[in-house]
mmCIF file of N, CA and C in Angstrom:
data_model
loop_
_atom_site.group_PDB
_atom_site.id
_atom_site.type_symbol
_atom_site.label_atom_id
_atom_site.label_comp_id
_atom_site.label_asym_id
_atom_site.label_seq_id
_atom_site.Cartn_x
_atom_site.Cartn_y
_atom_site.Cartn_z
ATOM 1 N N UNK Y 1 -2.890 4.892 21.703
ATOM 2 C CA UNK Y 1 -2.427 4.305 20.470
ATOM 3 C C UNK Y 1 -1.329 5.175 19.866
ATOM 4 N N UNK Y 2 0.075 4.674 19.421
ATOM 5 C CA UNK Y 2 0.756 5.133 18.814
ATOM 6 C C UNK Y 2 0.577 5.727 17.249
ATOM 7 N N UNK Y 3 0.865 7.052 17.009
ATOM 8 C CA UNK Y 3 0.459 7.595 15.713
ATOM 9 C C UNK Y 3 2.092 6.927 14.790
ATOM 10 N N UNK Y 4 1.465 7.073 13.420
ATOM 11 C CA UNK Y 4 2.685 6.210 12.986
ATOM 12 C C UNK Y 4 3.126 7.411 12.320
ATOM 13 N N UNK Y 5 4.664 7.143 11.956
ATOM 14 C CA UNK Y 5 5.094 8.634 11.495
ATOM 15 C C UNK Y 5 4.825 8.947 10.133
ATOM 16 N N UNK Y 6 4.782 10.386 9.732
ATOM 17 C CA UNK Y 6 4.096 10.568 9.101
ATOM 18 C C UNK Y 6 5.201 11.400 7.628
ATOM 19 N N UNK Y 7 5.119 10.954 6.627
ATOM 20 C CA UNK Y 7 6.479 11.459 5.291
ATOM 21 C C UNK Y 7 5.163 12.319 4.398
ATOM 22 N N UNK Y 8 6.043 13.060 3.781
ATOM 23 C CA UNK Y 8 5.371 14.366 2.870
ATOM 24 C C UNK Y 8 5.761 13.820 1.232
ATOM 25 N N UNK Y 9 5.422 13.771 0.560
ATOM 26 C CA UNK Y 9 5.507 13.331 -1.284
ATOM 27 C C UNK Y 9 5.250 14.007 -2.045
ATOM 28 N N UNK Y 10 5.275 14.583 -3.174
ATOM 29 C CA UNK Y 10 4.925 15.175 -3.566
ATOM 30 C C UNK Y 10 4.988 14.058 -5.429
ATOM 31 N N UNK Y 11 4.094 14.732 -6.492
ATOM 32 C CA UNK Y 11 3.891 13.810 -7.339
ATOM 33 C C UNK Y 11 3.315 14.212 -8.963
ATOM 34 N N UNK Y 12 3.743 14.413 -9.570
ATOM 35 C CA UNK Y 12 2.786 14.855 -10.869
ATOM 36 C C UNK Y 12 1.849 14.295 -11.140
ATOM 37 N N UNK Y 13 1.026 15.041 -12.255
ATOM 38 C CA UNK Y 13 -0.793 14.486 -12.718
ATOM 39 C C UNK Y 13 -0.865 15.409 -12.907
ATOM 40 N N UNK Y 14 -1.405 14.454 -14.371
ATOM 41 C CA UNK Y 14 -2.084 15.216 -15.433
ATOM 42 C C UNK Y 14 -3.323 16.712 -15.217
ATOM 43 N N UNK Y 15 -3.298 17.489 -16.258
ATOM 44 C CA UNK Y 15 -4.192 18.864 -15.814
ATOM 45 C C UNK Y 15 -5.924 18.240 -15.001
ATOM 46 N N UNK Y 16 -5.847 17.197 -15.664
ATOM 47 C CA UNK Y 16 -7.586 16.456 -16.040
ATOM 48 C C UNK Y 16 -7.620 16.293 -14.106
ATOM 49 N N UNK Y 17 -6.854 14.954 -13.843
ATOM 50 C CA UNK Y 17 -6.689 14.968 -12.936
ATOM 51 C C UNK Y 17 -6.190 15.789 -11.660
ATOM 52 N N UNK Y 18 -5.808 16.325 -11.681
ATOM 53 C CA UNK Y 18 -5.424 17.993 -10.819
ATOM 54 C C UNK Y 18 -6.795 18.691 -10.847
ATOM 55 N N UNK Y 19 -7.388 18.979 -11.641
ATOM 56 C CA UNK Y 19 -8.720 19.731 -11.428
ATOM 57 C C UNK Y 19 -9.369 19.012 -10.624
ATOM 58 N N UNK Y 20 -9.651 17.687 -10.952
ATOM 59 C CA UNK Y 20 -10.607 16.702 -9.893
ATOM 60 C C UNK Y 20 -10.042 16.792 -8.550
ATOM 61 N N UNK Y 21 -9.003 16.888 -8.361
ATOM 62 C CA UNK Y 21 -8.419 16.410 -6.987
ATOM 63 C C UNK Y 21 -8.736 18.153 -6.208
ATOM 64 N N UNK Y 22 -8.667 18.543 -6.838
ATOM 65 C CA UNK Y 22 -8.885 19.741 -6.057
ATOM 66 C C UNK Y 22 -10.047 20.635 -5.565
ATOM 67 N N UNK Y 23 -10.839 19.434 -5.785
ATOM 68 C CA UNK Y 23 -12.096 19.475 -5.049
ATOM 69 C C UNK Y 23 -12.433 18.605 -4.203
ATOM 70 N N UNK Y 24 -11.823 17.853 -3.651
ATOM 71 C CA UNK Y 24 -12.249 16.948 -3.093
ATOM 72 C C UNK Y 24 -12.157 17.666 -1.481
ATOM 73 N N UNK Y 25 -11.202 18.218 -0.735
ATOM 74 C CA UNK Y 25 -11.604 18.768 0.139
ATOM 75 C C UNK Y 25 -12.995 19.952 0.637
ATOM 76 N N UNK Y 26 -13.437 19.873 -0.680
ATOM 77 C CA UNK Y 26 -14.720 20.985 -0.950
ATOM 78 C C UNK Y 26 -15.800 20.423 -1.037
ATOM 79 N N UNK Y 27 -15.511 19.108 -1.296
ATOM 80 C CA UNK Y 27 -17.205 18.138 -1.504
ATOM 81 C C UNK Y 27 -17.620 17.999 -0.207
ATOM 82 N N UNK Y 28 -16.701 17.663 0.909
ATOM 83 C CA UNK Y 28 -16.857 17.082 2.102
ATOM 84 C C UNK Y 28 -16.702 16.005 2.629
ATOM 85 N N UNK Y 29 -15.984 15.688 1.739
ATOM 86 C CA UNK Y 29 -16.105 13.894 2.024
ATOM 87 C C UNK Y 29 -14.854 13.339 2.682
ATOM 88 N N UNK Y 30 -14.056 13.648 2.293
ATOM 89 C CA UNK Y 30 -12.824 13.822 3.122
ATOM 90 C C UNK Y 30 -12.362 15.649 3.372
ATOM 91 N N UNK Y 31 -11.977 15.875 4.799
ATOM 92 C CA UNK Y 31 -11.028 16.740 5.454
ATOM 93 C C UNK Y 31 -9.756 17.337 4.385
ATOM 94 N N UNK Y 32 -9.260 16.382 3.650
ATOM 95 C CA UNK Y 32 -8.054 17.213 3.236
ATOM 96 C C UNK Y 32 -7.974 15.965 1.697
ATOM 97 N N UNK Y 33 -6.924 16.793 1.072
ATOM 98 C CA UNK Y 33 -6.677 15.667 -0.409
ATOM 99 C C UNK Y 33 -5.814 14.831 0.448
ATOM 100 N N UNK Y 34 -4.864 14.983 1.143
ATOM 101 C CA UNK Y 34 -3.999 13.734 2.022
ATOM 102 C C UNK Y 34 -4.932 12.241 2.792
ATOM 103 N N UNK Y 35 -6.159 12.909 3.333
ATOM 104 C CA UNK Y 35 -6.761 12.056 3.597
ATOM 105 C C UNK Y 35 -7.278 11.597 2.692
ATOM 106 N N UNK Y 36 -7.781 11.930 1.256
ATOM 107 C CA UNK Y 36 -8.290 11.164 0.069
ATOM 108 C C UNK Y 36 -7.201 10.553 -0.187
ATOM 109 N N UNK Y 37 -6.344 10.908 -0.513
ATOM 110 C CA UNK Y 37 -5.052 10.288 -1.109
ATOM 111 C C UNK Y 37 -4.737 8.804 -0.316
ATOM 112 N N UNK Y 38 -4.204 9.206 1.113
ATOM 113 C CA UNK Y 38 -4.311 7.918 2.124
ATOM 114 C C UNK Y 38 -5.513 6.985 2.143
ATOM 115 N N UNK Y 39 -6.627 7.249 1.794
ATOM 116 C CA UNK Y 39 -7.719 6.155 1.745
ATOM 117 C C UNK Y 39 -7.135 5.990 0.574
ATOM 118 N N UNK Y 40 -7.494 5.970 -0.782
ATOM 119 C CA UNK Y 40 -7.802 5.734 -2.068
ATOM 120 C C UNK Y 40 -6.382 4.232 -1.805
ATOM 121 N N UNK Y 41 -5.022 5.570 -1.402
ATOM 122 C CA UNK Y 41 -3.903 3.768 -1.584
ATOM 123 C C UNK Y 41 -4.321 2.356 -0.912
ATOM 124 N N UNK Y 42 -4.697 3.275 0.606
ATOM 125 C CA UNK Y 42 -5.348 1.852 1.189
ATOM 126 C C UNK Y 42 -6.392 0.738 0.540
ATOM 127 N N UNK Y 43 -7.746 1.222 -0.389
ATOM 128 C CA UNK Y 43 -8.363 0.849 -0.928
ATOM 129 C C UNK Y 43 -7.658 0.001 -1.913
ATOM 130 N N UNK Y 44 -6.406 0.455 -3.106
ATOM 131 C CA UNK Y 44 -5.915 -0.059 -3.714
ATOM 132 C C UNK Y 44 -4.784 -1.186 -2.991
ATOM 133 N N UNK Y 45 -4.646 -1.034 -2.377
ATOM 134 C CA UNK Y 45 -4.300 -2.330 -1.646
ATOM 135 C C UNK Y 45 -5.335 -3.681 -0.925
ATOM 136 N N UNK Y 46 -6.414 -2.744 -0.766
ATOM 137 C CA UNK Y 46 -7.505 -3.994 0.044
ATOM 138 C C UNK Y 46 -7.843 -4.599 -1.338
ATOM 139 N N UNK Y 47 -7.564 -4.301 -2.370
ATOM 140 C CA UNK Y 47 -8.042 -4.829 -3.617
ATOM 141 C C UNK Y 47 -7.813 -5.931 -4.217
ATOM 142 N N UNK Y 48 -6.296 -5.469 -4.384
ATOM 143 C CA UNK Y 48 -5.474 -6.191 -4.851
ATOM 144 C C UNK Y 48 -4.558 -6.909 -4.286
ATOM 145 N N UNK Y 49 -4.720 -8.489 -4.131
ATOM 146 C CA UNK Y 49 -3.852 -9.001 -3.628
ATOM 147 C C UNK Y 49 -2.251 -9.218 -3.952
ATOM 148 N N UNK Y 50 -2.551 -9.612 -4.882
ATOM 149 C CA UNK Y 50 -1.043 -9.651 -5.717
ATOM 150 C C UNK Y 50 -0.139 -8.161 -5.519
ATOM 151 N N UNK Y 51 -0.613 -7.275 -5.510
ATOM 152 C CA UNK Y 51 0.400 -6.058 -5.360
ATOM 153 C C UNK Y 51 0.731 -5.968 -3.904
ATOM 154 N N UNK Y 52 0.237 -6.533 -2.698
ATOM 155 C CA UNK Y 52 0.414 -6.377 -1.368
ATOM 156 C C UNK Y 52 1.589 -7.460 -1.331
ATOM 157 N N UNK Y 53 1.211 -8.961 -2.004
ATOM 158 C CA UNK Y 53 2.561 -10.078 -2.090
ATOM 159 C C UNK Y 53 3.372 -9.366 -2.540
ATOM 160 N N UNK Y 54 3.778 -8.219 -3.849
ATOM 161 C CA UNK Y 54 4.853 -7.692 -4.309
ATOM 162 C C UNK Y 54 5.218 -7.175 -3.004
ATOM 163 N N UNK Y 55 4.806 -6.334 -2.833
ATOM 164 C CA UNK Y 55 5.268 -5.032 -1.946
ATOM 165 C C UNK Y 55 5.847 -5.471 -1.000
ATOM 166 N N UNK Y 56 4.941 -6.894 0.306
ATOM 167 C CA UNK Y 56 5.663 -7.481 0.931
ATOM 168 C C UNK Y 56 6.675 -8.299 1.200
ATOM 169 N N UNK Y 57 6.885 -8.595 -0.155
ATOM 170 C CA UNK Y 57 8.116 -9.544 -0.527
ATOM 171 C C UNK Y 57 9.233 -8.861 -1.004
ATOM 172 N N UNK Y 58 9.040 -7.839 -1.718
ATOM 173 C CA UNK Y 58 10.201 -6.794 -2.444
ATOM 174 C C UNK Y 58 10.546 -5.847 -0.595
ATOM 175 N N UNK Y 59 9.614 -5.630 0.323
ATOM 176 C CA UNK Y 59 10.289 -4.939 1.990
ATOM 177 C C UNK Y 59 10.687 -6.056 2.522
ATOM 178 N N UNK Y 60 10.415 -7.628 2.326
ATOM 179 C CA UNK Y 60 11.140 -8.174 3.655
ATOM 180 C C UNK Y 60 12.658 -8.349 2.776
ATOM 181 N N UNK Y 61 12.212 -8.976 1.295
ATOM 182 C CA UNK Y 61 14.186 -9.365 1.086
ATOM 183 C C UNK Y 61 14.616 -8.262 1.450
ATOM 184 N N UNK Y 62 14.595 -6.530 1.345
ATOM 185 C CA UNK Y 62 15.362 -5.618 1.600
ATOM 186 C C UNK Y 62 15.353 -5.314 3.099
ATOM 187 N N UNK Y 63 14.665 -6.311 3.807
ATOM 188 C CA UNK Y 63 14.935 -6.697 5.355
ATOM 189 C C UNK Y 63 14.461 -5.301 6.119
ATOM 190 N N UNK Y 64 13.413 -4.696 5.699
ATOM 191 C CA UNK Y 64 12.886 -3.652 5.760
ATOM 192 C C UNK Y 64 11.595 -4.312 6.718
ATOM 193 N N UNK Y 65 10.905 -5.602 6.459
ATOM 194 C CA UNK Y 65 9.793 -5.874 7.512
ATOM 195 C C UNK Y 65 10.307 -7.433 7.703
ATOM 196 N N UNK Y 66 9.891 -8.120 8.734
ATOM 197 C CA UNK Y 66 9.859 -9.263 9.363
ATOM 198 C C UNK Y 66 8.943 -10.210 8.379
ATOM 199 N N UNK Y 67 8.766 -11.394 8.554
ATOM 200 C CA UNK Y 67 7.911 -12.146 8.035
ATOM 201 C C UNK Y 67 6.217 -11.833 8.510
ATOM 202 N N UNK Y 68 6.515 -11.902 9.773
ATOM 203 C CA UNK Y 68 4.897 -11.371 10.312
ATOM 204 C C UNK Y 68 4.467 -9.668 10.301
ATOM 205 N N UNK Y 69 4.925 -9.079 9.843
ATOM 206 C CA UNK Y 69 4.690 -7.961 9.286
ATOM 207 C C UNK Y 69 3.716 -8.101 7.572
ATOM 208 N N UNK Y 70 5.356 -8.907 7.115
ATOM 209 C CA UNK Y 70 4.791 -8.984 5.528
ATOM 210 C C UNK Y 70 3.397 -9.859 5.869
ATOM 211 N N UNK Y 71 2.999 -11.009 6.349
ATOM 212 C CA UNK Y 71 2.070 -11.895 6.112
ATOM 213 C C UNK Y 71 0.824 -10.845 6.981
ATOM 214 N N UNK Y 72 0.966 -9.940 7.986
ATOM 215 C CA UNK Y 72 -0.119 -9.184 8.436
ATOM 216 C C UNK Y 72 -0.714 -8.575 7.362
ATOM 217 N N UNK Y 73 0.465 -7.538 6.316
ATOM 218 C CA UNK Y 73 0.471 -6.698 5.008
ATOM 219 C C UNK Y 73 -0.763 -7.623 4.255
ATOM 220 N N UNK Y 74 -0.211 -8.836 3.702
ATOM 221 C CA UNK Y 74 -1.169 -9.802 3.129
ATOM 222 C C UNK Y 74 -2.487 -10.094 3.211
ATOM 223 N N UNK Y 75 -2.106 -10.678 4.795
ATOM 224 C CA UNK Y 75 -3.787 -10.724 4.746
ATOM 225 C C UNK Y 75 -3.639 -12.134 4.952
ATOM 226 N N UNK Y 76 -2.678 -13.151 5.350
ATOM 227 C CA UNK Y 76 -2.378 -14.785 5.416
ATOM 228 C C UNK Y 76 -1.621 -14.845 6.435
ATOM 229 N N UNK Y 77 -1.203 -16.267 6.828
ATOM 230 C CA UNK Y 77 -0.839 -16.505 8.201
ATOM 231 C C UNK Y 77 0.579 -16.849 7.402
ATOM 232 N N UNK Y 78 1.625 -16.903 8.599
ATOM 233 C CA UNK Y 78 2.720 -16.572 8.464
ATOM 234 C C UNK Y 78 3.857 -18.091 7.500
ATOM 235 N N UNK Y 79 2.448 -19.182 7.852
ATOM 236 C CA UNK Y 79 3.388 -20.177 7.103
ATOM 237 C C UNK Y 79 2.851 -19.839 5.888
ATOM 238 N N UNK Y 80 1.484 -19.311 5.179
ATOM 239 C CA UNK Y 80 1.077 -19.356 3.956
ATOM 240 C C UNK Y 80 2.228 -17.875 3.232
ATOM 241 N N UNK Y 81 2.291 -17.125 4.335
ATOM 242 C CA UNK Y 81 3.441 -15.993 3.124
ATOM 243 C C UNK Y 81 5.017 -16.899 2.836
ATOM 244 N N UNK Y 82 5.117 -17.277 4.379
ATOM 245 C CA UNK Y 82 6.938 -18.212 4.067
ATOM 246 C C UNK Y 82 6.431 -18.729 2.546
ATOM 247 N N UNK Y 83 5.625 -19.732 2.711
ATOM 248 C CA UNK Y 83 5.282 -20.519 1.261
ATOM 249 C C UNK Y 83 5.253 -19.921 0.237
ATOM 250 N N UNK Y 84 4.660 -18.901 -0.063
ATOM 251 C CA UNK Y 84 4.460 -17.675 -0.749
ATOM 252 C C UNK Y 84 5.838 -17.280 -1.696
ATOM 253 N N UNK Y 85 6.293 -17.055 -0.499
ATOM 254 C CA UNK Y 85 7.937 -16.446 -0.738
ATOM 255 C C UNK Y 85 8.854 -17.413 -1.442
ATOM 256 N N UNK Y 86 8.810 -18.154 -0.433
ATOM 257 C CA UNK Y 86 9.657 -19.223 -1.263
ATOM 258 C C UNK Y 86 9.451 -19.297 -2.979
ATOM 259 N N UNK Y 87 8.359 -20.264 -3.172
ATOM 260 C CA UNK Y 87 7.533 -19.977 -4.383
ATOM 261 C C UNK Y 87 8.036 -18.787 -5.295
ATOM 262 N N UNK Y 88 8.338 -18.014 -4.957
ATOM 263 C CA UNK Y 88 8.626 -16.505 -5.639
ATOM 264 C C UNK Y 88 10.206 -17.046 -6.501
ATOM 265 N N UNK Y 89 10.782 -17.409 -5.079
ATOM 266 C CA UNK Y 89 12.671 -17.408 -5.156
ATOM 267 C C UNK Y 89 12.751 -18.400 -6.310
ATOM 268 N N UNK Y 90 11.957 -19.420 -6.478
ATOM 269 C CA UNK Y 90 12.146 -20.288 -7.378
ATOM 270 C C UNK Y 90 11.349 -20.017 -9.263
ATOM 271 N N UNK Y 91 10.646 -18.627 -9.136
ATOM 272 C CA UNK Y 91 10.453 -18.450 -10.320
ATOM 273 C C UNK Y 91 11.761 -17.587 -10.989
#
């Protein structure tokens, strides 16, 4: 299986939050804060649908993913994102 490549970020937060996060490699539950970090977005995406339609619709117009990319992103088959999209162009 191909590993996908991998970008470095860096990000502010608050003192409150910085203390919490910096235990999380110490509880055990995740290996590293990157791996908390990488679940937690994923989670916030399995969540929320509507922010996955943004996201996938704001990467394909910038022609950044294909249609079947964006509609995989989603979570719908490829005529329900076209529809989707469209729908969008006309609000």
């Amino acid at each position: 299986m191909k590993m996908a490549k991998s970008n470095t970020i860096s990000f502010t937060v608050p003192d409150d939050l910085k203390l919490k996060l910096d235990v999380i490699s110490k509880i055990g539950l995740y290996d590293s804060l990157s791996e908390f970090l990488r679940d937690a977005i994923r989670q916030l995406f399995a969540q929320h649908k509507e922010l996955r339609i943004s996201v996938a619709y704001t990467l394909f117009h910038q022609k950044k993913i294909g249609m079947g990319k964006a509609a995989e992103f989603i979570g719908d088959s490829i005529e329900e994102t076209t529809k989707m999209f469209k729908q969008r162009e006309f609000k």
